[in-house]
Tab-separated table of C-alpha atoms in Angstrom:
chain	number	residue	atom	x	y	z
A	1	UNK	CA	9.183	57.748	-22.481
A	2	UNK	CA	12.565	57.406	-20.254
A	3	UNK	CA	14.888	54.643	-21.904
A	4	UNK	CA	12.470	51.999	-24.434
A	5	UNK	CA	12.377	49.477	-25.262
A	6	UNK	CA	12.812	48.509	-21.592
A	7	UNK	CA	13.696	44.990	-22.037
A	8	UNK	CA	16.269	42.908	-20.110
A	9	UNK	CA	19.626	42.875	-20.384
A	10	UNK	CA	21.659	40.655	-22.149
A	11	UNK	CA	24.224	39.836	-19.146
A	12	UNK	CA	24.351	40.290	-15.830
A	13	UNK	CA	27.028	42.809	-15.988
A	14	UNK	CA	27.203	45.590	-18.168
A	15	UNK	CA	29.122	46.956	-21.109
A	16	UNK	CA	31.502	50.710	-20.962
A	17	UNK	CA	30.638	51.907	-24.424
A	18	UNK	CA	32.383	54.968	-23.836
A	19	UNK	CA	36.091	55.426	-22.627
A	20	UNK	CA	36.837	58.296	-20.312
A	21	UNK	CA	40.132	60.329	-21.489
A	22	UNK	CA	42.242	61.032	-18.827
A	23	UNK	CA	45.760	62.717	-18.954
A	24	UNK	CA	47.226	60.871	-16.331
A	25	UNK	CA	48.663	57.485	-17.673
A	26	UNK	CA	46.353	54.920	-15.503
A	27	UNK	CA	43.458	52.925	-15.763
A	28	UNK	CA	40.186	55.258	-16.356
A	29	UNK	CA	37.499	52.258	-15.086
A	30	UNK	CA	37.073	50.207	-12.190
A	31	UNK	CA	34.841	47.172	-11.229
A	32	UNK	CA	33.327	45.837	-7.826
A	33	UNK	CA	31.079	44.281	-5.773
A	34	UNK	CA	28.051	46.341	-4.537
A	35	UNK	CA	27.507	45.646	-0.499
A	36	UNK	CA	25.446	48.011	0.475
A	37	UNK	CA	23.747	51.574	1.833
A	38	UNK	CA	25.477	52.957	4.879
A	39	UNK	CA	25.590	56.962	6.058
A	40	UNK	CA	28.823	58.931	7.209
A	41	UNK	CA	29.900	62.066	8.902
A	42	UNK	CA	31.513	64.760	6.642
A	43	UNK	CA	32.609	68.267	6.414
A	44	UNK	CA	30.982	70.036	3.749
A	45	UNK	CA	33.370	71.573	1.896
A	46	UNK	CA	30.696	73.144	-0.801
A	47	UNK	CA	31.886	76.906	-0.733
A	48	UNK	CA	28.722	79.523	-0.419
A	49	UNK	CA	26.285	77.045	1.240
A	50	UNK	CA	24.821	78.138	5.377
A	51	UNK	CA	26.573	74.617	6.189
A	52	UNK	CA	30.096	75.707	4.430
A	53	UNK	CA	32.857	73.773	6.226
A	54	UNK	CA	30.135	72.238	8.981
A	55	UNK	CA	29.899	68.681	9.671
A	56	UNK	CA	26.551	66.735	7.775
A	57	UNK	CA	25.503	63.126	7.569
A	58	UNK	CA	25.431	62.053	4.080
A	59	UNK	CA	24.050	58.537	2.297
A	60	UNK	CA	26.960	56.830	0.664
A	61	UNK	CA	27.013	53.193	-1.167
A	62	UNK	CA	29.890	50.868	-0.173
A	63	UNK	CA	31.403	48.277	-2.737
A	64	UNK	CA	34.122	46.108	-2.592
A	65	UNK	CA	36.738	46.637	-5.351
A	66	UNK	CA	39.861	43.407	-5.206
A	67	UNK	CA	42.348	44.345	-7.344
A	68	UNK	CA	42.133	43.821	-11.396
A	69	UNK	CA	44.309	40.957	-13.218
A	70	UNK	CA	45.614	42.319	-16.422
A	71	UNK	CA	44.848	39.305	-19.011
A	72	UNK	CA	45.977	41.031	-21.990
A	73	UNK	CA	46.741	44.231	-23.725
A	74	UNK	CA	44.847	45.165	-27.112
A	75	UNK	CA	45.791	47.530	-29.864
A	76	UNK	CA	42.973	49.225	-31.617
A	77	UNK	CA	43.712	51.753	-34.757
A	78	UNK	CA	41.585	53.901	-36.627
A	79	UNK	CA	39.981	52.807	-40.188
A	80	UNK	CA	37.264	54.360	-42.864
A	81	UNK	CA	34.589	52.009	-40.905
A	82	UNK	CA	36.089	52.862	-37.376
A	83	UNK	CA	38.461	51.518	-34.824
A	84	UNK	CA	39.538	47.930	-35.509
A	85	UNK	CA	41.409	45.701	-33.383
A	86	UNK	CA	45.524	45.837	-34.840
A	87	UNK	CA	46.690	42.980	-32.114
A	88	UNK	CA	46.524	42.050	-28.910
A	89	UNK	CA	48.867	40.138	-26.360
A	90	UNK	CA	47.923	37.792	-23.528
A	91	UNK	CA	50.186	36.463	-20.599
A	92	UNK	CA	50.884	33.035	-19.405
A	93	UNK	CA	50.161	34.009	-15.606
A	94	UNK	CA	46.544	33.685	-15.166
A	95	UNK	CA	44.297	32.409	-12.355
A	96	UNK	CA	42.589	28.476	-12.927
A	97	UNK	CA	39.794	30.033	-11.761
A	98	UNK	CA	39.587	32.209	-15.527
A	99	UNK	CA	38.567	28.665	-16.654
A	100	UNK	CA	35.497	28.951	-15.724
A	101	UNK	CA	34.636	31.903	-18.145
A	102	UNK	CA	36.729	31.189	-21.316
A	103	UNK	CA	38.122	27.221	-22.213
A	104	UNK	CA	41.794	28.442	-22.241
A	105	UNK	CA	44.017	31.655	-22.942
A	106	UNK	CA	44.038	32.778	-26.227
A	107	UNK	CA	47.274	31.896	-28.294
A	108	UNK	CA	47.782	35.343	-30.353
A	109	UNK	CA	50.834	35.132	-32.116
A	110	UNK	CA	51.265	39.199	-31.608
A	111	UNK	CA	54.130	40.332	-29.449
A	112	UNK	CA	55.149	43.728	-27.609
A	113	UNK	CA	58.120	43.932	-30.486
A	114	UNK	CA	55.278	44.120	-33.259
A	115	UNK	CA	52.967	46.557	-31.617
A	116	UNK	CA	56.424	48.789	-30.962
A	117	UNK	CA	57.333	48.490	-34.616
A	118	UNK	CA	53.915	50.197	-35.718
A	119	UNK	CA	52.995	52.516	-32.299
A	120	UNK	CA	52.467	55.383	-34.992
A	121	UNK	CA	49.700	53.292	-36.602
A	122	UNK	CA	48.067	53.159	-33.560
A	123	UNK	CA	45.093	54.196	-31.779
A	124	UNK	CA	44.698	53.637	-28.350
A	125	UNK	CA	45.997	51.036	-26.183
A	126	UNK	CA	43.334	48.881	-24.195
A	127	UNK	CA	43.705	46.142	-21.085
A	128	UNK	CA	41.659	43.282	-20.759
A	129	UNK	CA	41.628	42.207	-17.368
A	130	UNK	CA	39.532	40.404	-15.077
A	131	UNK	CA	37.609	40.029	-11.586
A	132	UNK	CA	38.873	38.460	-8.542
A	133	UNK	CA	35.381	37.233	-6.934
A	134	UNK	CA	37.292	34.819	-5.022
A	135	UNK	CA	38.847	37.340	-3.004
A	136	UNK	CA	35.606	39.618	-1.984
A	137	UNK	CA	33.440	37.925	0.490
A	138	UNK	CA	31.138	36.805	-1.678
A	139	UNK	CA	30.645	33.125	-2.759
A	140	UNK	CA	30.873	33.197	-6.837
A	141	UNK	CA	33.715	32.083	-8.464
A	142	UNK	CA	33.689	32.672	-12.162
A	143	UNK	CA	35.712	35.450	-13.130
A	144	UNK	CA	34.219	39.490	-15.256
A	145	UNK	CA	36.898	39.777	-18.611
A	146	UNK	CA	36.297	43.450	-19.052
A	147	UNK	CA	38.341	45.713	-21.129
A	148	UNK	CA	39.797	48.913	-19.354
A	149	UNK	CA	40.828	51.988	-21.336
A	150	UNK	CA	43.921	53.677	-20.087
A	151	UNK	CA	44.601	57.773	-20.133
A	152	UNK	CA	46.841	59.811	-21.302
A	153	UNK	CA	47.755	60.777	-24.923
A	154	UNK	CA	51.020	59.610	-26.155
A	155	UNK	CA	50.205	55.899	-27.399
A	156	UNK	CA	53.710	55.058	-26.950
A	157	UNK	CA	53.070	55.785	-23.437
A	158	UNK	CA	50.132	54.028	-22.678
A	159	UNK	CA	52.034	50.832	-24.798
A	160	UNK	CA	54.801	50.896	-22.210
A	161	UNK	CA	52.111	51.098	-19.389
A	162	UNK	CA	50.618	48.509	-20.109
A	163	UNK	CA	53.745	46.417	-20.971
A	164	UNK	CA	54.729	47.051	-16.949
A	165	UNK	CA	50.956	45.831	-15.751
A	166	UNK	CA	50.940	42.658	-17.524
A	167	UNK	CA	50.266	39.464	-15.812
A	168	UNK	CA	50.019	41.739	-12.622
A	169	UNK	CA	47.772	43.357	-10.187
A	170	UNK	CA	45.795	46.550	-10.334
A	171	UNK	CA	44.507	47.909	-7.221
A	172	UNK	CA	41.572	50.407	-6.906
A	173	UNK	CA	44.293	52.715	-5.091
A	174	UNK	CA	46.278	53.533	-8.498
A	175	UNK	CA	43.054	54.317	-10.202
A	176	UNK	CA	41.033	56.532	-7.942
A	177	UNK	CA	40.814	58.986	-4.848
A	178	UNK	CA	39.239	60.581	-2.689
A	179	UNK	CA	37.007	63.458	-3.823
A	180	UNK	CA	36.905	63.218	-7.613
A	181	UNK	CA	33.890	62.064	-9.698
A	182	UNK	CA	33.190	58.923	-11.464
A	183	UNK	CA	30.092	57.256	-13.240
A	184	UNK	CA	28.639	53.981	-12.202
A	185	UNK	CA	27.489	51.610	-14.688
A	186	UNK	CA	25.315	48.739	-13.696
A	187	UNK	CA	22.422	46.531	-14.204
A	188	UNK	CA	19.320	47.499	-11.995
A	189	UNK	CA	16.983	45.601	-9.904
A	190	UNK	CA	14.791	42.847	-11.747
A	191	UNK	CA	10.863	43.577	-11.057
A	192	UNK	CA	9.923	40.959	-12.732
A	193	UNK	CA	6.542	41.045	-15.203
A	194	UNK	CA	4.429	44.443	-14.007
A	195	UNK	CA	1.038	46.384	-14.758
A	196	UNK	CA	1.589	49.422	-16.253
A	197	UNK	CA	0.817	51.880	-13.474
A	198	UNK	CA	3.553	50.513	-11.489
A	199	UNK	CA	5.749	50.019	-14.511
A	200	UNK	CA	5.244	54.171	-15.975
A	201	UNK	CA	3.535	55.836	-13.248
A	202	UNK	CA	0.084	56.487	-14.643
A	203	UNK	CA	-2.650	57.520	-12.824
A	204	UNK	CA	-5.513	55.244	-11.810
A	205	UNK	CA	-9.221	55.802	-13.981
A	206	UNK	CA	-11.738	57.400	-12.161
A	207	UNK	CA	-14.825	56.143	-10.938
A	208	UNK	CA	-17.359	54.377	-13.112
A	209	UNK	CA	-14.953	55.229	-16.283
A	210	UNK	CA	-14.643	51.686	-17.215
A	211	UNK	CA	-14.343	48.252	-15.438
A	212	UNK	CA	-10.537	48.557	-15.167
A	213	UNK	CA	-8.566	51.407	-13.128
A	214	UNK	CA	-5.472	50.157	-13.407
A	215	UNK	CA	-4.478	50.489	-16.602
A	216	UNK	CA	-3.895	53.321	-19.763
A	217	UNK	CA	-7.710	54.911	-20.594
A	218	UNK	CA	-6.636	54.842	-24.348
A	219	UNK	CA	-4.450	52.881	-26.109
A	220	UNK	CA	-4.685	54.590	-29.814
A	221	UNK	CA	-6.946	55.596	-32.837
A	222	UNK	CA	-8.432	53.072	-35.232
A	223	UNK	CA	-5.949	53.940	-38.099
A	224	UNK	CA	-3.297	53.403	-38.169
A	225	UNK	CA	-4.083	49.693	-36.935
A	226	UNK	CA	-1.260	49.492	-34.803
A	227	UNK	CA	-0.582	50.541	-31.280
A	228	UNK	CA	2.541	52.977	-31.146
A	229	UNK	CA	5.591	52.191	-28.832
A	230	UNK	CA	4.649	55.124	-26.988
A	231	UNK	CA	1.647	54.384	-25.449
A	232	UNK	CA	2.053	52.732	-21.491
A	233	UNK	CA	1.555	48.692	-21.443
A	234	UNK	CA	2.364	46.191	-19.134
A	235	UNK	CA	5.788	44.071	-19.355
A	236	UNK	CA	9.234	43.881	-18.221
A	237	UNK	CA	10.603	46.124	-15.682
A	238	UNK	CA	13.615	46.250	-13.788
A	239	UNK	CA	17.372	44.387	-15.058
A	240	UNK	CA	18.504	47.450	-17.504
A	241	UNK	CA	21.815	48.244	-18.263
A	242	UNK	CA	21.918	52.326	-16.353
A	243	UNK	CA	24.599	54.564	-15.949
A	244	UNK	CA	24.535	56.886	-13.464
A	245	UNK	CA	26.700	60.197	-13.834
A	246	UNK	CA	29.155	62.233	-11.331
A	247	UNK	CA	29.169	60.428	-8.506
A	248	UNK	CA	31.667	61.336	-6.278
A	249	UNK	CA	33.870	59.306	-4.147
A	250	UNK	CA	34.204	59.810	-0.831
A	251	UNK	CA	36.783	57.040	0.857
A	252	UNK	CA	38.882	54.791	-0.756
A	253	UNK	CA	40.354	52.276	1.903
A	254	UNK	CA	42.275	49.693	2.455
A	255	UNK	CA	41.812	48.478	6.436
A	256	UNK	CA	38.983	46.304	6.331
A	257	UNK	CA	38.251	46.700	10.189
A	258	UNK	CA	37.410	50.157	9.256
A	259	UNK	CA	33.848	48.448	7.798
A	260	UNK	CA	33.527	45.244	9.924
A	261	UNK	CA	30.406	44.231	11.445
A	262	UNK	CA	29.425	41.286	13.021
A	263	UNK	CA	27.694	38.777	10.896
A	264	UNK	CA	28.880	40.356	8.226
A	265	UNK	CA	26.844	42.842	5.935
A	266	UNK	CA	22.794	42.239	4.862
A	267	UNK	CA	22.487	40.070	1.835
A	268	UNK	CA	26.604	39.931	0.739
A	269	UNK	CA	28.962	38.635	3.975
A	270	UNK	CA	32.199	39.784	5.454
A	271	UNK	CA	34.550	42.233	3.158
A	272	UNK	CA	38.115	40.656	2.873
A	273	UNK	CA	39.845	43.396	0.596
A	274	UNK	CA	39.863	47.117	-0.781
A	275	UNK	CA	36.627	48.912	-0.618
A	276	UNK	CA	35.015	52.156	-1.906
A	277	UNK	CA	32.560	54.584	-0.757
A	278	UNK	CA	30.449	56.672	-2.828
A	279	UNK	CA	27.956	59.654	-2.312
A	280	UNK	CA	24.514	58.588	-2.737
A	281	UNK	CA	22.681	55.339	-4.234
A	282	UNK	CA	24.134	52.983	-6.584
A	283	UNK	CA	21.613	50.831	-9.446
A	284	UNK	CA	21.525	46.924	-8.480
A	285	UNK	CA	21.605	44.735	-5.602
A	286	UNK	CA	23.989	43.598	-3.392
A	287	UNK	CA	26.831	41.309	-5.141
A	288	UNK	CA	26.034	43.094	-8.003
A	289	UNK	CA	29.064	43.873	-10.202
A	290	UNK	CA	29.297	47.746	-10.742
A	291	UNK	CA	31.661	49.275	-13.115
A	292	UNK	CA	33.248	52.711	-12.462
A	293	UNK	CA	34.173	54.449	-14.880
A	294	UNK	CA	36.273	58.135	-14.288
A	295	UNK	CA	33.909	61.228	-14.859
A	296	UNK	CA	33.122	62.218	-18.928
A	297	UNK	CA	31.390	64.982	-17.776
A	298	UNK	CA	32.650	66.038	-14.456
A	299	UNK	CA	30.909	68.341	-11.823
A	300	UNK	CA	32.487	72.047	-12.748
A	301	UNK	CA	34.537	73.533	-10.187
A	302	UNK	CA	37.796	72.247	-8.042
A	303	UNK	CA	37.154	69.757	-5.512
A	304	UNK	CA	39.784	68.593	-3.401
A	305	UNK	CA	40.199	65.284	-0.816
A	306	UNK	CA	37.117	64.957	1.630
A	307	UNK	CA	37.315	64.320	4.735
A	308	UNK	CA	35.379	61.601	6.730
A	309	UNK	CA	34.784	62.219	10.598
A	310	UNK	CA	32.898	59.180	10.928
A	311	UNK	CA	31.347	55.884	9.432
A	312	UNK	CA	28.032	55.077	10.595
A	313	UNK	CA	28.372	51.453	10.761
A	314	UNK	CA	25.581	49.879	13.321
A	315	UNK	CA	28.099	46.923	14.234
Protein backbone atom coordinates (compact mmCIF):
# COMPACT_ATOMS: atom_id res chain seq x y z
CA UNK A 1 0.00 0.00 0.00
CA UNK A 2 3.08 2.61 0.50
CA UNK A 3 1.64 5.99 1.98
CA UNK A 4 -2.66 6.27 1.12
CA UNK A 5 -4.53 8.09 0.62
CA UNK A 6 -2.11 9.54 -1.95
CA UNK A 7 -3.72 12.78 -2.47
CA UNK A 8 -2.09 16.21 -2.96
CA UNK A 9 -0.71 18.27 -0.68
CA UNK A 10 -2.11 21.04 0.91
CA UNK A 11 0.92 23.61 0.19
CA UNK A 12 3.63 23.72 -1.78
CA UNK A 13 6.01 23.38 1.01
CA UNK A 14 5.85 21.06 3.67
CA UNK A 15 5.27 20.82 7.39
CA UNK A 16 8.34 19.37 10.26
CA UNK A 17 5.97 17.50 12.51
CA UNK A 18 8.72 16.24 14.42
CA UNK A 19 11.60 18.31 16.12
CA UNK A 20 15.04 16.80 16.17
CA UNK A 21 16.74 17.09 19.83
CA UNK A 22 20.04 18.15 19.65
CA UNK A 23 22.44 18.98 22.61
CA UNK A 24 24.16 21.63 21.05
CA UNK A 25 22.22 25.00 21.52
CA UNK A 26 21.46 25.84 17.61
CA UNK A 27 18.92 25.59 15.17
CA UNK A 28 18.06 21.69 14.43
CA UNK A 29 16.25 22.53 10.71
CA UNK A 30 17.18 24.22 7.69
CA UNK A 31 15.34 25.33 4.45
CA UNK A 32 16.47 25.84 0.69
CA UNK A 33 16.14 25.92 -2.71
CA UNK A 34 16.60 22.60 -4.64
CA UNK A 35 18.97 23.29 -7.96
CA UNK A 36 19.85 20.29 -8.98
CA UNK A 37 21.76 16.63 -9.56
CA UNK A 38 25.49 16.97 -9.97
CA UNK A 39 28.35 14.05 -9.11
CA UNK A 40 31.69 14.64 -7.07
CA UNK A 41 34.97 13.05 -6.30
CA UNK A 42 35.39 11.67 -2.71
CA UNK A 43 37.45 9.58 -0.49
CA UNK A 44 35.58 6.88 0.97
CA UNK A 45 36.11 6.93 4.32
CA UNK A 46 33.62 3.74 5.06
CA UNK A 47 36.06 1.54 7.25
CA UNK A 48 36.06 -2.40 6.07
CA UNK A 49 34.91 -1.77 2.45
CA UNK A 50 37.77 -3.03 -0.81
CA UNK A 51 37.49 0.89 -1.64
CA UNK A 52 38.41 1.99 2.19
CA UNK A 53 40.10 5.41 1.96
CA UNK A 54 40.08 5.26 -2.20
CA UNK A 55 38.74 7.97 -4.21
CA UNK A 56 34.81 7.22 -5.81
CA UNK A 57 32.41 9.37 -7.76
CA UNK A 58 29.30 9.75 -5.88
CA UNK A 59 25.63 11.43 -6.94
CA UNK A 60 24.99 14.36 -4.69
CA UNK A 61 21.91 17.02 -4.85
CA UNK A 62 22.88 20.71 -4.62
CA UNK A 63 20.46 23.36 -2.97
CA UNK A 64 20.81 26.74 -2.21
CA UNK A 65 20.29 27.61 1.49
CA UNK A 66 20.32 32.06 2.09
CA UNK A 67 20.40 32.60 5.46
CA UNK A 68 17.07 32.40 7.83
CA UNK A 69 15.38 35.76 9.30
CA UNK A 70 14.32 35.11 12.80
CA UNK A 71 10.59 36.69 12.87
CA UNK A 72 9.79 35.69 16.26
CA UNK A 73 10.43 33.45 19.16
CA UNK A 74 7.50 31.16 20.60
CA UNK A 75 7.08 29.57 23.97
CA UNK A 76 5.28 26.31 24.04
CA UNK A 77 4.56 24.42 27.60
CA UNK A 78 3.22 21.21 28.36
CA UNK A 79 -0.69 20.66 29.31
CA UNK A 80 -3.19 17.47 30.00
CA UNK A 81 -4.17 17.89 26.08
CA UNK A 82 -0.46 18.56 25.00
CA UNK A 83 1.89 21.37 24.25
CA UNK A 84 0.16 24.75 23.98
CA UNK A 85 1.53 27.89 22.85
CA UNK A 86 2.49 30.14 26.47
CA UNK A 87 3.65 33.41 24.26
CA UNK A 88 5.47 34.41 21.64
CA UNK A 89 7.53 37.64 20.65
CA UNK A 90 8.01 39.23 17.24
CA UNK A 91 10.59 42.00 16.18
CA UNK A 92 10.14 45.24 14.47
CA UNK A 93 13.05 44.49 11.85
CA UNK A 94 11.49 42.58 9.15
CA UNK A 95 11.86 42.53 5.35
CA UNK A 96 8.71 44.48 3.11
CA UNK A 97 8.99 41.69 1.18
CA UNK A 98 7.19 39.42 4.43
CA UNK A 99 4.16 41.42 3.15
CA UNK A 100 3.51 39.43 0.71
CA UNK A 101 2.76 36.31 2.95
CA UNK A 102 1.09 37.77 6.11
CA UNK A 103 -0.83 41.62 6.03
CA UNK A 104 1.49 42.92 8.84
CA UNK A 105 3.60 41.69 11.97
CA UNK A 106 1.75 40.44 14.63
CA UNK A 107 1.35 42.87 17.71
CA UNK A 108 1.76 40.25 20.76
CA UNK A 109 1.82 42.07 23.78
CA UNK A 110 4.37 39.22 25.31
CA UNK A 111 7.87 40.35 26.11
CA UNK A 112 11.35 38.54 26.86
CA UNK A 113 10.76 39.87 30.73
CA UNK A 114 7.46 37.65 30.88
CA UNK A 115 8.75 34.52 29.28
CA UNK A 116 11.96 34.98 31.90
CA UNK A 117 9.57 35.34 34.80
CA UNK A 118 7.96 31.78 34.06
CA UNK A 119 11.16 29.81 32.10
CA UNK A 120 10.32 26.93 34.70
CA UNK A 121 6.81 26.67 33.21
CA UNK A 122 8.20 26.13 30.09
CA UNK A 123 8.59 23.71 27.44
CA UNK A 124 10.64 24.31 24.67
CA UNK A 125 11.58 27.39 23.01
CA UNK A 126 10.72 27.67 19.16
CA UNK A 127 11.85 30.41 16.23
CA UNK A 128 9.72 31.42 13.60
CA UNK A 129 11.67 32.64 10.88
CA UNK A 130 11.47 33.04 7.32
CA UNK A 131 12.93 32.56 3.62
CA UNK A 132 15.00 34.92 1.76
CA UNK A 133 13.92 33.93 -2.00
CA UNK A 134 15.06 37.21 -3.03
CA UNK A 135 18.50 36.44 -2.41
CA UNK A 136 18.81 32.79 -4.24
CA UNK A 137 18.77 33.07 -7.92
CA UNK A 138 15.54 32.28 -8.36
CA UNK A 139 12.73 34.72 -9.39
CA UNK A 140 9.88 34.32 -6.49
CA UNK A 141 9.50 36.75 -4.05
CA UNK A 142 7.07 35.83 -1.35
CA UNK A 143 8.67 34.79 1.66
CA UNK A 144 8.36 30.47 3.74
CA UNK A 145 7.32 31.49 7.78
CA UNK A 146 8.50 28.20 9.14
CA UNK A 147 9.05 27.45 12.71
CA UNK A 148 12.60 26.05 13.70
CA UNK A 149 13.13 24.05 16.88
CA UNK A 150 16.34 24.78 18.66
CA UNK A 151 18.62 21.99 20.73
CA UNK A 152 19.82 21.63 23.72
CA UNK A 153 18.07 21.01 27.10
CA UNK A 154 18.16 23.78 29.53
CA UNK A 155 15.06 26.03 28.39
CA UNK A 156 16.65 28.89 29.96
CA UNK A 157 19.27 28.35 27.49
CA UNK A 158 17.57 28.01 24.44
CA UNK A 159 15.38 31.42 25.80
CA UNK A 160 18.62 33.37 25.84
CA UNK A 161 19.51 31.90 22.33
CA UNK A 162 17.01 32.92 20.86
CA UNK A 163 16.85 36.37 22.58
CA UNK A 164 20.58 36.95 20.75
CA UNK A 165 19.06 35.73 17.10
CA UNK A 166 16.21 37.99 17.03
CA UNK A 167 15.60 40.27 14.20
CA UNK A 168 18.92 38.72 12.80
CA UNK A 169 20.42 36.37 10.39
CA UNK A 170 20.92 32.64 10.50
CA UNK A 171 23.25 31.16 8.14
CA UNK A 172 23.29 27.45 7.06
CA UNK A 173 27.04 27.53 8.46
CA UNK A 174 25.89 27.70 12.32
CA UNK A 175 23.48 24.91 11.74
CA UNK A 176 25.25 22.21 9.82
CA UNK A 177 28.60 20.53 8.58
CA UNK A 178 30.21 18.57 6.77
CA UNK A 179 29.71 14.82 7.25
CA UNK A 180 26.77 14.50 9.63
CA UNK A 181 23.24 13.30 8.68
CA UNK A 182 20.09 15.11 8.19
CA UNK A 183 16.50 14.31 6.77
CA UNK A 184 14.98 16.09 3.87
CA UNK A 185 11.46 16.94 3.89
CA UNK A 186 9.75 17.97 0.72
CA UNK A 187 6.93 17.86 -1.63
CA UNK A 188 7.54 15.46 -4.68
CA UNK A 189 7.03 15.76 -8.30
CA UNK A 190 3.30 16.34 -9.52
CA UNK A 191 2.29 13.44 -12.17
CA UNK A 192 -0.66 14.71 -12.67
CA UNK A 193 -4.04 12.28 -13.11
CA UNK A 194 -2.52 8.47 -13.90
CA UNK A 195 -3.74 4.79 -14.77
CA UNK A 196 -3.10 2.58 -12.23
CA UNK A 197 -0.24 0.51 -13.61
CA UNK A 198 1.86 3.49 -13.76
CA UNK A 199 0.45 4.87 -10.54
CA UNK A 200 1.15 1.14 -8.25
CA UNK A 201 3.14 -0.88 -10.50
CA UNK A 202 0.79 -3.67 -11.48
CA UNK A 203 1.32 -5.94 -14.01
CA UNK A 204 -0.41 -5.80 -17.39
CA UNK A 205 -3.49 -8.77 -18.05
CA UNK A 206 -2.58 -11.35 -20.22
CA UNK A 207 -3.77 -12.11 -23.48
CA UNK A 208 -7.43 -12.55 -24.31
CA UNK A 209 -8.19 -12.11 -20.34
CA UNK A 210 -10.45 -9.26 -20.91
CA UNK A 211 -10.67 -6.19 -23.26
CA UNK A 212 -8.51 -4.06 -20.93
CA UNK A 213 -4.69 -4.84 -19.93
CA UNK A 214 -4.03 -1.99 -18.29
CA UNK A 215 -5.73 -2.02 -15.39
CA UNK A 216 -6.39 -4.25 -11.79
CA UNK A 217 -8.05 -7.93 -13.01
CA UNK A 218 -10.32 -7.66 -9.85
CA UNK A 219 -11.52 -4.99 -8.06
CA UNK A 220 -13.52 -6.91 -5.06
CA UNK A 221 -16.32 -9.44 -4.06
CA UNK A 222 -20.01 -8.66 -4.38
CA UNK A 223 -20.51 -8.16 -0.55
CA UNK A 224 -19.55 -6.12 0.95
CA UNK A 225 -20.83 -3.56 -1.83
CA UNK A 226 -18.02 -1.42 -1.56
CA UNK A 227 -14.60 -1.41 -3.08
CA UNK A 228 -11.83 -1.37 -0.25
CA UNK A 229 -9.06 1.38 -0.19
CA UNK A 230 -6.74 -1.27 -0.87
CA UNK A 231 -7.40 -2.35 -4.08
CA UNK A 232 -5.11 -0.34 -7.12
CA UNK A 233 -7.27 2.51 -9.06
CA UNK A 234 -6.41 5.23 -11.08
CA UNK A 235 -5.97 8.96 -9.61
CA UNK A 236 -3.59 11.36 -8.28
CA UNK A 237 0.01 10.75 -8.23
CA UNK A 238 2.90 12.72 -7.56
CA UNK A 239 2.85 16.33 -5.07
CA UNK A 240 3.09 14.35 -1.52
CA UNK A 241 4.50 15.67 1.39
CA UNK A 242 7.93 12.77 1.78
CA UNK A 243 10.59 12.72 4.07
CA UNK A 244 13.51 11.16 3.28
CA UNK A 245 15.88 9.86 6.19
CA UNK A 246 19.87 10.07 6.86
CA UNK A 247 21.07 11.82 4.27
CA UNK A 248 24.33 12.91 4.70
CA UNK A 249 25.96 16.10 3.86
CA UNK A 250 28.79 16.30 2.05
CA UNK A 251 29.92 20.25 1.45
CA UNK A 252 28.64 23.10 2.97
CA UNK A 253 30.07 26.28 1.12
CA UNK A 254 30.14 29.54 0.95
CA UNK A 255 32.24 30.68 -2.49
CA UNK A 256 29.76 30.62 -5.06
CA UNK A 257 32.43 30.32 -7.95
CA UNK A 258 33.03 27.00 -6.49
CA UNK A 259 29.43 25.97 -8.43
CA UNK A 260 29.28 28.53 -11.32
CA UNK A 261 28.41 27.58 -14.70
CA UNK A 262 27.67 29.47 -17.53
CA UNK A 263 24.07 30.11 -18.18
CA UNK A 264 23.44 29.29 -15.02
CA UNK A 265 22.00 25.83 -13.79
CA UNK A 266 18.99 23.69 -15.86
CA UNK A 267 15.57 24.84 -14.88
CA UNK A 268 16.67 27.34 -11.60
CA UNK A 269 19.53 30.18 -12.80
CA UNK A 270 22.72 31.45 -11.30
CA UNK A 271 23.34 30.71 -7.32
CA UNK A 272 24.07 34.09 -5.50
CA UNK A 273 24.56 32.75 -1.81
CA UNK A 274 25.36 29.69 0.58
CA UNK A 275 24.81 26.32 -0.85
CA UNK A 276 24.68 22.65 0.27
CA UNK A 277 25.53 19.38 -1.09
CA UNK A 278 24.02 16.21 -0.21
CA UNK A 279 24.65 12.41 -0.95
CA UNK A 280 22.18 11.08 -3.25
CA UNK A 281 18.64 12.32 -4.68
CA UNK A 282 16.46 14.77 -3.12
CA UNK A 283 12.12 14.57 -3.63
CA UNK A 284 10.89 17.68 -5.87
CA UNK A 285 11.97 19.78 -8.61
CA UNK A 286 14.17 22.39 -9.04
CA UNK A 287 13.14 25.71 -6.98
CA UNK A 288 11.53 23.49 -4.86
CA UNK A 289 11.74 24.48 -1.17
CA UNK A 290 13.33 21.54 0.86
CA UNK A 291 13.47 21.51 4.54
CA UNK A 292 16.37 19.88 6.45
CA UNK A 293 15.88 18.81 9.34
CA UNK A 294 19.11 17.29 11.71
CA UNK A 295 19.07 13.36 11.82
CA UNK A 296 16.19 11.62 14.44
CA UNK A 297 17.55 8.53 13.67
CA UNK A 298 21.10 8.87 12.65
CA UNK A 299 23.31 6.32 10.70
CA UNK A 300 25.19 4.28 13.77
CA UNK A 301 28.76 4.69 13.92
CA UNK A 302 31.26 7.94 14.03
CA UNK A 303 31.60 9.79 10.95
CA UNK A 304 33.84 12.56 10.74
CA UNK A 305 34.32 15.71 7.96
CA UNK A 306 34.49 14.36 4.26
CA UNK A 307 36.55 15.35 2.05
CA UNK A 308 35.76 16.52 -1.58
CA UNK A 309 38.61 16.13 -4.30
CA UNK A 310 36.48 17.38 -6.90
CA UNK A 311 33.04 18.83 -8.17
CA UNK A 312 31.92 17.56 -11.36
CA UNK A 313 30.45 20.62 -12.68
CA UNK A 314 30.23 20.44 -16.77
CA UNK A 315 30.66 24.40 -16.96
Amino acid sequence: MGYSPRKRAKRIFPRVMRKAQGKEVKPTEFAGYKVGMLHLMMINDKKGTPISNQEIAVPATLIEVPPLKVLGVRAYKNTAYGPKVAGEVWTDKTDKTLLRTIKSPKKIKASFENLEKKVSQLSDIMLLTYTQPKSAGIDKKRPEIIEVGIGGQNVADKLKYAKEKLGGEIPVVDVFKSGEFIDSIAITKGKGFQGSVYRWGLKLLSHKSQKLHRKAGNLGPWHPHKTRPMVPQMGQMGFHKRTEYNKRVLKVGTNIKEIAKKGGWKNYGEITSDYIIVKGSIQGPAKRLVRLRAAIRPAPGVFGNIEVTKLGINV
